Every structure is written in structure tokens, then in C-alpha cells.
Amino acid sequence: MNLALFGPPGSGKGTQANFLVQHFGIPQVSTGDLFRAEIKAQTDVGRRAQTYMDRGDLVPDLITLQLVRRRLDAPDTERGVLFDGFPRTVAQAAELDKMLQAMGRRMDRVIFVQVPTDVLVDRLAGRLTCPKCGRTYHPKLAPPQLDTVCDHDGTALIMREDDRPETARKRITVYLEQTLPVLAHYRQQHVVSDIAGTGSIEEVRGRILRAIGVPSAAPAGMSTGWTQGGIPPSEQGGAGDTETAGQRPPAGIPPSDHSRSPGAGHRGRVRGR
Ligand code: ADP
């Protein structure tokens, strides 16, 4: 099962990714984290990536794809991965399709977390990150339990260079211009679920689980996760968050999802603010 979390910077992808990898027992492949690891290790790739990242620009596709290819070679990705922050350009998406196909896999679902642009800048500016585990916090919107240390591992939180207001705005512009078109690529494959990224972390999590076809009451840590007909009636058909899976039932998605009529989903709509 290969999933991708898709959305603008500040949409809460990272927060949701942490939960989803635990829930499904698949590793997270975050290109942002891969770059940050290279920077920390002071590699050539890291040095090159940093100049782009500090400006809020995208790292060139060639470098990005090289890291992803290497990551997908690791045995822990065999049961699938959760992509976070990748693919970010149409060229990356096309190349990922080829990579997955060569491995006999495919993208099963792309979860599009939608957040209005004005909310994004507020969320990004002042965001604090744990340099050890990558969890993010916000002094007002999602404060850590103890002042400025990570709830998970007690590490002192930092403000990422690219979370400073000017760079944050640049990242949003880059997202709108270069990354948003990736969605059309996956809509053609009928694997996109549109999720409102507003509301509480738990609300967004519930929407994501329902879109994938997992009842939110499912116990955490259920590695296979899929329950037949697990989508509540209110989420099925016309009112659902999920675009139809079309003629190509993705592996691991319950039948109730693929059987939806074409057009049952909706585009660009934000629910539950
Ligand atoms: P966010 O999702 O909050 O923007 P990320 O950690 O995903 O943060 O990304 C941080 C930076 O890393 C991006 O602004 C960009 O410079 C670089 N980056 C991450 N993923 C990619 C990618 N797939 N392609 C190109 N650049 C990327």
C-alpha cells in the first residue's frame, strides 16, 4: 500500500504522517526529512539541497529523485510507504510512477489536505520543530505540553530557517505554482481523496482514515488496517470526501470505495471548517 499526503506547507501533513505510519506500520518517506538528514551529515547532496531550501525553493528533481530511489531500495519499504512532501512536481510524479511500476507497485491513494492560503501563513510562521523526531508544534495552535521541548522525546524545539515568515510565504507560492499541478496528474488516475485540513488534528485524522476506508474507531497499530465496508454511510456516495477510485481498484482499498460511481467525489471543496 503506497499512500501520499499532499498539501501546502502548513497543511498539517507532517503531524498526520506521524500518526498514519504508526497506524499502518509502513515507513514515512519525507523528502524534506531526507534532505535534512543529508544536511546534518554534511554530504554534497545536503549542501546543494540547503541552498534551495533556505530560499524556500524546490530542490532540483534530479537530486530529489536520487534520494527517493535510494530510499525505496531499502527492504522496509516492501509493504509500501507513506510519501510526505513528495512528489512535488509533475516530473517527480511521472518518475515515481515509473519507479513504482518497475517494482510491481503503484500509488494507491493520494490524500489531498486542503487549507485556505491565509490560514497557512499563520500556521507556518512561528512553527517549532523537534530536530530529533520531526514532530511540529505551534506556540498558539498546537503547543507542546512542556514549554519548548518535544512531547515525544524531550528534545529542545527549534524554529526551522524556512519557517520564518518571508520564506514561508515563498514556499506557499512555489507550492501553488509548481506542486498543485501534481494533483491533476493523480486525478487522472482516480486516486485522490479531498480532505479538509481545517479543524482539530483529530478531526482531520478522522477524515483521512475514513477516506482511506478505515473506521476511525479502529485500534491504533492495526497494521493491515483495511475493513470491508468500513466507511460510514454518511461518507459514502455523493457526500464523501473521496474521489472515486474508478476502473482501477487500488490494492488495499476496500471494495466500498472502488464501487463508488464516477463523479461521486468533488474537487476543490473544503468541508468542516
Ligand atoms: P513543508 O512541507 O513544511 O514545506 P518539507 O520538510 O516537506 O516542509 O520541505 C522543506 C523543503 O525541502 C522544501 O521547501 C523544499 O525546498 C525541499 N523539498 C522537500 N521535498 C521536496 C521535493 N519533493 N522536491 C523538491 N524540493 C523538496
mmCIF file of C-alpha atoms and ligand atoms in Angstrom:
data_model
loop_
_atom_site.group_PDB
_atom_site.id
_atom_site.type_symbol
_atom_site.label_atom_id
_atom_site.label_comp_id
_atom_site.label_asym_id
_atom_site.label_seq_id
_atom_site.Cartn_x
_atom_site.Cartn_y
_atom_site.Cartn_z
ATOM 1 C CA MET A 1 0.000 0.000 0.000
ATOM 2 C CA ASN A 2 1.538 3.255 -1.133
ATOM 3 C CA LEU A 3 -0.031 6.447 0.122
ATOM 4 C CA ALA A 4 0.908 10.075 -0.412
ATOM 5 C CA LEU A 5 -0.009 13.004 1.778
ATOM 6 C CA PHE A 6 -0.396 16.000 -0.450
ATOM 7 C CA GLY A 7 -0.998 19.586 0.573
ATOM 8 C CA PRO A 8 0.551 23.005 1.002
ATOM 9 C CA PRO A 9 3.279 23.703 3.540
ATOM 10 C CA GLY A 10 1.479 24.213 6.833
ATOM 11 C CA SER A 11 -1.398 21.895 5.964
ATOM 12 C CA GLY A 12 -0.503 19.576 8.832
ATOM 13 C CA LYS A 13 0.824 16.769 6.637
ATOM 14 C CA GLY A 14 3.740 16.043 8.955
ATOM 15 C CA THR A 15 1.510 15.751 12.021
ATOM 16 C CA GLN A 16 -0.865 13.386 10.256
ATOM 17 C CA ALA A 17 2.016 11.412 8.745
ATOM 18 C CA ASN A 18 3.355 10.587 12.213
ATOM 19 C CA PHE A 19 0.043 9.035 13.135
ATOM 20 C CA LEU A 20 -0.522 7.209 9.856
ATOM 21 C CA VAL A 21 2.854 5.453 9.808
ATOM 22 C CA GLN A 22 2.184 4.097 13.282
ATOM 23 C CA HIS A 23 -1.342 3.122 12.395
ATOM 24 C CA PHE A 24 -0.461 1.273 9.215
ATOM 25 C CA GLY A 25 3.025 0.082 10.112
ATOM 26 C CA ILE A 26 4.593 1.479 6.940
ATOM 27 C CA PRO A 27 7.557 3.870 6.859
ATOM 28 C CA GLN A 28 7.225 7.544 6.058
ATOM 29 C CA VAL A 29 9.243 8.826 3.124
ATOM 30 C CA SER A 30 9.522 12.571 3.625
ATOM 31 C CA THR A 31 11.838 14.216 1.118
ATOM 32 C CA GLY A 32 12.164 17.211 3.458
ATOM 33 C CA ASP A 33 13.444 14.853 6.179
ATOM 34 C CA LEU A 34 15.728 13.061 3.709
ATOM 35 C CA PHE A 35 17.280 16.414 2.760
ATOM 36 C CA ARG A 36 17.623 17.477 6.388
ATOM 37 C CA ALA A 37 19.426 14.195 7.157
ATOM 38 C CA GLU A 38 21.843 14.876 4.284
ATOM 39 C CA ILE A 39 22.430 18.418 5.564
ATOM 40 C CA LYS A 40 23.119 17.111 9.060
ATOM 41 C CA ALA A 41 25.569 14.552 7.680
ATOM 42 C CA GLN A 42 27.198 17.376 5.677
ATOM 43 C CA THR A 43 27.088 15.465 2.396
ATOM 44 C CA ASP A 44 27.409 17.062 -1.050
ATOM 45 C CA VAL A 45 23.731 16.452 -1.692
ATOM 46 C CA GLY A 46 22.919 18.113 1.626
ATOM 47 C CA ARG A 47 24.992 21.168 0.805
ATOM 48 C CA ARG A 48 23.360 21.552 -2.596
ATOM 49 C CA ALA A 49 19.855 21.000 -1.216
ATOM 50 C CA GLN A 50 20.306 23.519 1.563
ATOM 51 C CA THR A 51 20.782 26.496 -0.746
ATOM 52 C CA TYR A 52 17.383 25.825 -2.332
ATOM 53 C CA MET A 53 15.630 25.002 0.930
ATOM 54 C CA ASP A 54 16.809 28.133 2.731
ATOM 55 C CA ARG A 55 15.339 30.243 -0.071
ATOM 56 C CA GLY A 56 12.056 28.356 0.007
ATOM 57 C CA ASP A 57 12.685 26.968 -3.491
ATOM 58 C CA LEU A 58 12.314 23.364 -4.550
ATOM 59 C CA VAL A 59 15.417 21.219 -4.704
ATOM 60 C CA PRO A 60 16.011 20.145 -8.346
ATOM 61 C CA ASP A 61 14.171 16.989 -9.422
ATOM 62 C CA LEU A 62 17.344 15.060 -10.206
ATOM 63 C CA ILE A 63 18.668 15.332 -6.655
ATOM 64 C CA THR A 64 15.257 14.668 -5.126
ATOM 65 C CA LEU A 65 14.602 11.584 -7.236
ATOM 66 C CA GLN A 66 18.037 10.196 -6.498
ATOM 67 C CA LEU A 67 17.296 10.265 -2.763
ATOM 68 C CA VAL A 68 13.833 8.758 -3.170
ATOM 69 C CA ARG A 69 15.138 5.969 -5.388
ATOM 70 C CA ARG A 70 17.760 5.105 -2.798
ATOM 71 C CA ARG A 71 15.149 5.144 -0.019
ATOM 72 C CA LEU A 72 12.782 2.849 -1.926
ATOM 73 C CA ASP A 73 15.585 0.310 -2.334
ATOM 74 C CA ALA A 74 15.553 -0.323 1.420
ATOM 75 C CA PRO A 75 13.730 -3.533 2.406
ATOM 76 C CA ASP A 76 11.425 -1.808 4.910
ATOM 77 C CA THR A 77 9.528 -0.226 2.013
ATOM 78 C CA GLU A 78 8.374 -3.548 0.576
ATOM 79 C CA ARG A 79 4.912 -3.376 2.139
ATOM 80 C CA GLY A 80 4.507 0.180 0.936
ATOM 81 C CA VAL A 81 5.298 3.676 2.178
ATOM 82 C CA LEU A 82 3.669 6.916 3.095
ATOM 83 C CA PHE A 83 5.089 9.688 0.921
ATOM 84 C CA ASP A 84 5.124 13.069 2.611
ATOM 85 C CA GLY A 85 6.110 16.165 0.653
ATOM 86 C CA PHE A 86 6.785 14.086 -2.437
ATOM 87 C CA PRO A 87 6.121 14.187 -5.353
ATOM 88 C CA ARG A 88 6.206 17.972 -5.539
ATOM 89 C CA THR A 89 6.473 18.478 -9.296
ATOM 90 C CA VAL A 90 4.720 16.792 -12.207
ATOM 91 C CA ALA A 91 8.106 15.452 -13.372
ATOM 92 C CA GLN A 92 8.671 13.855 -9.954
ATOM 93 C CA ALA A 93 5.200 12.270 -10.082
ATOM 94 C CA ALA A 94 5.809 10.839 -13.552
ATOM 95 C CA GLU A 95 9.171 9.445 -12.482
ATOM 96 C CA LEU A 96 7.679 7.971 -9.304
ATOM 97 C CA ASP A 97 5.050 6.182 -11.397
ATOM 98 C CA LYS A 98 7.856 4.549 -13.361
ATOM 99 C CA MET A 99 9.809 3.637 -10.235
ATOM 100 C CA LEU A 100 6.789 2.046 -8.573
ATOM 101 C CA GLN A 101 5.792 0.253 -11.751
ATOM 102 C CA ALA A 102 9.269 -1.234 -12.096
ATOM 103 C CA MET A 103 8.843 -2.615 -8.570
ATOM 104 C CA GLY A 104 5.385 -4.002 -9.335
ATOM 105 C CA ARG A 105 3.752 -1.370 -7.138
ATOM 106 C CA ARG A 106 1.645 1.702 -7.653
ATOM 107 C CA MET A 107 0.281 4.744 -5.883
ATOM 108 C CA ASP A 108 -2.849 3.554 -4.125
ATOM 109 C CA ARG A 109 -4.158 6.799 -2.706
ATOM 110 C CA VAL A 110 -3.205 10.443 -2.603
ATOM 111 C CA ILE A 111 -4.703 12.334 0.313
ATOM 112 C CA PHE A 112 -5.073 15.999 -0.517
ATOM 113 C CA VAL A 113 -5.193 18.045 2.685
ATOM 114 C CA GLN A 114 -6.755 21.382 1.771
ATOM 115 C CA VAL A 115 -6.225 24.526 3.800
ATOM 116 C CA PRO A 116 -7.070 28.107 2.725
ATOM 117 C CA THR A 117 -3.921 30.118 1.938
ATOM 118 C CA ASP A 118 -4.484 32.771 4.630
ATOM 119 C CA VAL A 119 -4.526 30.088 7.319
ATOM 120 C CA LEU A 120 -1.249 28.629 6.044
ATOM 121 C CA VAL A 121 0.966 31.637 6.731
ATOM 122 C CA ASP A 122 -0.366 31.863 10.307
ATOM 123 C CA ARG A 123 0.356 28.212 10.872
ATOM 124 C CA LEU A 124 3.856 28.273 9.380
ATOM 125 C CA ALA A 125 5.081 31.471 10.963
ATOM 126 C CA GLY A 126 6.314 30.572 14.421
ATOM 127 C CA ARG A 127 6.142 26.818 13.888
ATOM 128 C CA LEU A 128 8.519 24.850 16.104
ATOM 129 C CA THR A 129 10.060 21.546 15.074
ATOM 130 C CA CYS A 130 11.750 18.774 17.019
ATOM 131 C CA PRO A 131 15.160 18.321 15.392
ATOM 132 C CA LYS A 132 15.217 14.702 16.547
ATOM 133 C CA CYS A 133 11.849 13.207 15.537
ATOM 134 C CA GLY A 134 10.477 15.905 13.220
ATOM 135 C CA ARG A 135 7.220 16.477 15.145
ATOM 136 C CA THR A 136 5.947 20.016 14.796
ATOM 137 C CA TYR A 137 4.295 22.330 17.299
ATOM 138 C CA HIS A 138 2.964 25.857 17.349
ATOM 139 C CA PRO A 139 3.076 28.122 20.410
ATOM 140 C CA LYS A 140 -0.577 29.094 19.933
ATOM 141 C CA LEU A 141 -2.163 26.469 17.696
ATOM 142 C CA ALA A 142 -0.518 23.243 18.909
ATOM 143 C CA PRO A 143 1.648 23.995 21.949
ATOM 144 C CA PRO A 144 3.926 21.327 23.406
ATOM 145 C CA GLN A 145 2.975 20.167 26.912
ATOM 146 C CA LEU A 146 6.217 21.462 28.423
ATOM 147 C CA ASP A 147 7.153 24.892 27.179
ATOM 148 C CA THR A 148 9.671 24.409 24.353
ATOM 149 C CA VAL A 149 10.565 20.729 24.430
ATOM 150 C CA CYS A 150 9.198 17.879 22.320
ATOM 151 C CA ASP A 151 6.384 15.880 23.997
ATOM 152 C CA HIS A 152 7.712 12.720 22.413
ATOM 153 C CA ASP A 153 11.419 12.749 23.250
ATOM 154 C CA GLY A 154 12.108 15.852 25.348
ATOM 155 C CA THR A 155 14.439 17.425 22.754
ATOM 156 C CA ALA A 156 14.609 21.236 22.686
ATOM 157 C CA LEU A 157 12.425 22.520 19.835
ATOM 158 C CA ILE A 158 13.847 24.771 17.104
ATOM 159 C CA MET A 159 12.408 27.135 14.517
ATOM 160 C CA ARG A 160 13.371 25.931 11.034
ATOM 161 C CA GLU A 161 15.072 28.544 8.861
ATOM 162 C CA ASP A 162 12.380 28.045 6.218
ATOM 163 C CA ASP A 163 9.556 28.621 8.723
ATOM 164 C CA ARG A 164 10.490 32.303 9.010
ATOM 165 C CA PRO A 165 7.602 34.392 7.648
ATOM 166 C CA GLU A 166 9.228 35.547 4.361
ATOM 167 C CA THR A 167 10.410 32.085 3.409
ATOM 168 C CA ALA A 168 7.105 30.571 4.477
ATOM 169 C CA ARG A 169 5.269 32.852 2.034
ATOM 170 C CA LYS A 170 7.707 31.911 -0.738
ATOM 171 C CA ARG A 171 7.111 28.213 -0.077
ATOM 172 C CA ILE A 172 3.378 28.714 -0.447
ATOM 173 C CA THR A 173 3.868 30.488 -3.800
ATOM 174 C CA VAL A 174 6.149 27.698 -5.006
ATOM 175 C CA TYR A 175 3.528 25.181 -3.902
ATOM 176 C CA LEU A 176 0.750 26.909 -5.830
ATOM 177 C CA GLU A 177 2.842 27.233 -8.998
ATOM 178 C CA GLN A 178 4.812 24.007 -9.123
ATOM 179 C CA THR A 179 3.198 21.476 -6.806
ATOM 180 C CA LEU A 180 -0.543 21.954 -7.212
ATOM 181 C CA PRO A 181 -0.402 20.640 -10.820
ATOM 182 C CA VAL A 182 0.688 17.262 -9.399
ATOM 183 C CA LEU A 183 -2.873 16.827 -8.200
ATOM 184 C CA ALA A 184 -4.196 16.791 -11.774
ATOM 185 C CA HIS A 185 -1.707 14.023 -12.541
ATOM 186 C CA TYR A 186 -3.222 11.845 -9.819
ATOM 187 C CA ARG A 187 -6.805 12.859 -10.520
ATOM 188 C CA GLN A 188 -6.343 11.253 -13.925
ATOM 189 C CA GLN A 189 -5.501 8.063 -12.054
ATOM 190 C CA HIS A 190 -8.613 8.440 -9.855
ATOM 191 C CA VAL A 191 -6.711 8.021 -6.617
ATOM 192 C CA VAL A 192 -7.227 11.417 -4.974
ATOM 193 C CA SER A 193 -9.147 11.905 -1.727
ATOM 194 C CA ASP A 194 -10.002 15.529 -0.914
ATOM 195 C CA ILE A 195 -9.810 16.233 2.800
ATOM 196 C CA ALA A 196 -10.471 19.472 4.666
ATOM 197 C CA GLY A 197 -7.334 20.271 6.648
ATOM 198 C CA THR A 198 -9.091 22.722 8.960
ATOM 199 C CA GLY A 199 -10.406 21.871 12.414
ATOM 200 C CA SER A 200 -8.622 19.874 15.093
ATOM 201 C CA ILE A 201 -5.830 17.382 14.458
ATOM 202 C CA GLU A 202 -8.213 14.584 15.478
ATOM 203 C CA GLU A 203 -10.933 15.784 13.098
ATOM 204 C CA VAL A 204 -8.511 15.841 10.180
ATOM 205 C CA ARG A 205 -7.194 12.416 11.180
ATOM 206 C CA GLY A 206 -10.731 11.019 11.221
ATOM 207 C CA ARG A 207 -11.405 12.383 7.732
ATOM 208 C CA ILE A 208 -8.191 10.852 6.408
ATOM 209 C CA LEU A 209 -8.959 7.447 7.895
ATOM 210 C CA ARG A 210 -12.482 7.496 6.507
ATOM 211 C CA ALA A 211 -11.191 8.493 3.074
ATOM 212 C CA ILE A 212 -8.784 5.571 3.079
ATOM 213 C CA GLY A 213 -11.567 3.300 4.246
ATOM 214 C CA VAL A 214 -10.635 2.697 7.861
ATOM 215 C CA PRO A 215 -13.205 3.302 10.598
ATOM 216 C CA SER A 216 -11.781 5.906 12.962
ATOM 217 C CA ALA A 217 -12.621 3.597 15.865
ATOM 218 C CA ALA A 218 -10.091 1.036 14.611
ATOM 219 C CA PRO A 219 -7.431 0.354 17.206
ATOM 220 C CA ALA A 220 -4.125 2.047 16.550
ATOM 221 C CA GLY A 221 -1.327 -0.244 15.416
ATOM 222 C CA MET A 222 -3.572 -2.380 13.205
ATOM 223 C CA SER A 223 -1.027 -2.916 10.523
ATOM 224 C CA THR A 224 -3.305 -4.188 7.807
ATOM 225 C CA GLY A 225 -5.981 -1.701 8.737
ATOM 226 C CA TRP A 226 -8.491 -2.402 5.987
ATOM 227 C CA THR A 227 -12.017 -3.223 6.997
ATOM 228 C CA GLN A 228 -14.590 -4.141 4.414
ATOM 229 C CA GLY A 229 -17.313 -1.558 4.220
ATOM 230 C CA GLY A 230 -15.610 0.451 6.926
ATOM 231 C CA ILE A 231 -16.743 3.803 5.598
ATOM 232 C CA PRO A 232 -19.720 5.212 7.489
ATOM 233 C CA PRO A 233 -22.803 5.723 5.275
ATOM 234 C CA SER A 234 -22.536 9.492 5.605
ATOM 235 C CA GLU A 235 -19.107 9.384 3.963
ATOM 236 C CA GLN A 236 -20.202 7.228 1.055
ATOM 237 C CA GLY A 237 -21.573 8.316 -2.273
ATOM 238 C CA GLY A 238 -22.143 11.969 -3.043
ATOM 239 C CA ALA A 239 -21.300 13.275 0.398
ATOM 240 C CA GLY A 240 -17.944 11.518 0.618
ATOM 241 C CA ASP A 241 -14.521 13.091 0.744
ATOM 242 C CA THR A 242 -13.084 10.558 -1.602
ATOM 243 C CA GLU A 243 -12.915 10.804 -5.322
ATOM 244 C CA THR A 244 -13.952 7.589 -6.985
ATOM 245 C CA ALA A 245 -11.231 5.046 -7.425
ATOM 246 C CA GLY A 246 -12.572 4.491 -10.925
ATOM 247 C CA GLN A 247 -11.968 1.423 -13.009
ATOM 248 C CA ARG A 248 -8.708 0.578 -11.308
ATOM 249 C CA PRO A 249 -9.329 -0.744 -7.814
ATOM 250 C CA PRO A 250 -6.202 0.053 -5.848
ATOM 251 C CA ALA A 251 -4.651 -2.646 -3.710
ATOM 252 C CA GLY A 252 -5.700 -2.418 -0.105
ATOM 253 C CA ILE A 253 -8.635 -0.073 -0.632
ATOM 254 C CA PRO A 254 -11.901 -1.652 0.491
ATOM 255 C CA PRO A 255 -14.486 -2.519 -2.184
ATOM 256 C CA SER A 256 -16.921 0.057 -0.843
ATOM 257 C CA ASP A 257 -14.528 2.670 -2.167
ATOM 258 C CA HIS A 258 -13.939 1.336 -5.658
ATOM 259 C CA SER A 259 -17.585 0.726 -6.240
ATOM 260 C CA ARG A 260 -18.438 4.414 -5.988
ATOM 261 C CA SER A 261 -19.906 5.881 -9.077
ATOM 262 C CA PRO A 262 -17.666 8.146 -11.163
ATOM 263 C CA GLY A 263 -18.179 11.736 -10.187
ATOM 264 C CA ALA A 264 -19.191 10.886 -6.653
ATOM 265 C CA GLY A 265 -16.234 12.841 -5.373
ATOM 266 C CA HIS A 266 -15.861 16.573 -5.518
ATOM 267 C CA ARG A 267 -12.974 18.771 -6.426
ATOM 268 C CA GLY A 268 -11.554 21.700 -4.610
ATOM 269 C CA ARG A 269 -14.248 21.653 -1.960
ATOM 270 C CA VAL A 270 -13.337 22.284 1.636
ATOM 271 C CA ARG A 271 -15.564 20.834 4.310
ATOM 272 C CA GLY A 272 -15.804 21.090 8.043
ATOM 273 C CA ARG A 273 -14.126 24.412 8.756
HETATM 274 P P1 ADP B 1 6.951 21.599 4.220
HETATM 275 O O1 ADP B 1 6.065 20.504 3.722
HETATM 276 O O2 ADP B 1 6.543 22.109 5.532
HETATM 277 O O3 ADP B 1 7.221 22.630 3.198
HETATM 278 P P2 ADP B 1 9.255 19.869 3.892
HETATM 279 O O4 ADP B 1 10.075 19.393 5.020
HETATM 280 O O5 ADP B 1 8.426 18.888 3.164
HETATM 281 O O6 ADP B 1 8.392 21.039 4.508
HETATM 282 O O7 ADP B 1 10.198 20.585 2.812
HETATM 283 C C1 ADP B 1 11.158 21.549 3.154
HETATM 284 C C2 ADP B 1 11.904 21.988 1.913
HETATM 285 O O8 ADP B 1 12.617 20.874 1.359
HETATM 286 C C3 ADP B 1 11.033 22.498 0.777
HETATM 287 O O9 ADP B 1 10.703 23.859 0.927
HETATM 288 C C4 ADP B 1 11.957 22.247 -0.424
HETATM 289 O O10 ADP B 1 12.974 23.217 -0.506
HETATM 290 C C5 ADP B 1 12.622 20.933 -0.062
HETATM 291 N N1 ADP B 1 11.860 19.766 -0.581
HETATM 292 C C6 ADP B 1 11.194 18.851 0.156
HETATM 293 N N2 ADP B 1 10.631 17.921 -0.622
HETATM 294 C C7 ADP B 1 10.925 18.258 -1.897
HETATM 295 C C8 ADP B 1 10.624 17.703 -3.175
HETATM 296 N N3 ADP B 1 9.869 16.601 -3.298
HETATM 297 N N4 ADP B 1 11.118 18.319 -4.274
HETATM 298 C C9 ADP B 1 11.869 19.409 -4.181
HETATM 299 N N5 ADP B 1 12.184 20.010 -3.016
HETATM 300 C C10 ADP B 1 11.722 19.442 -1.876
#
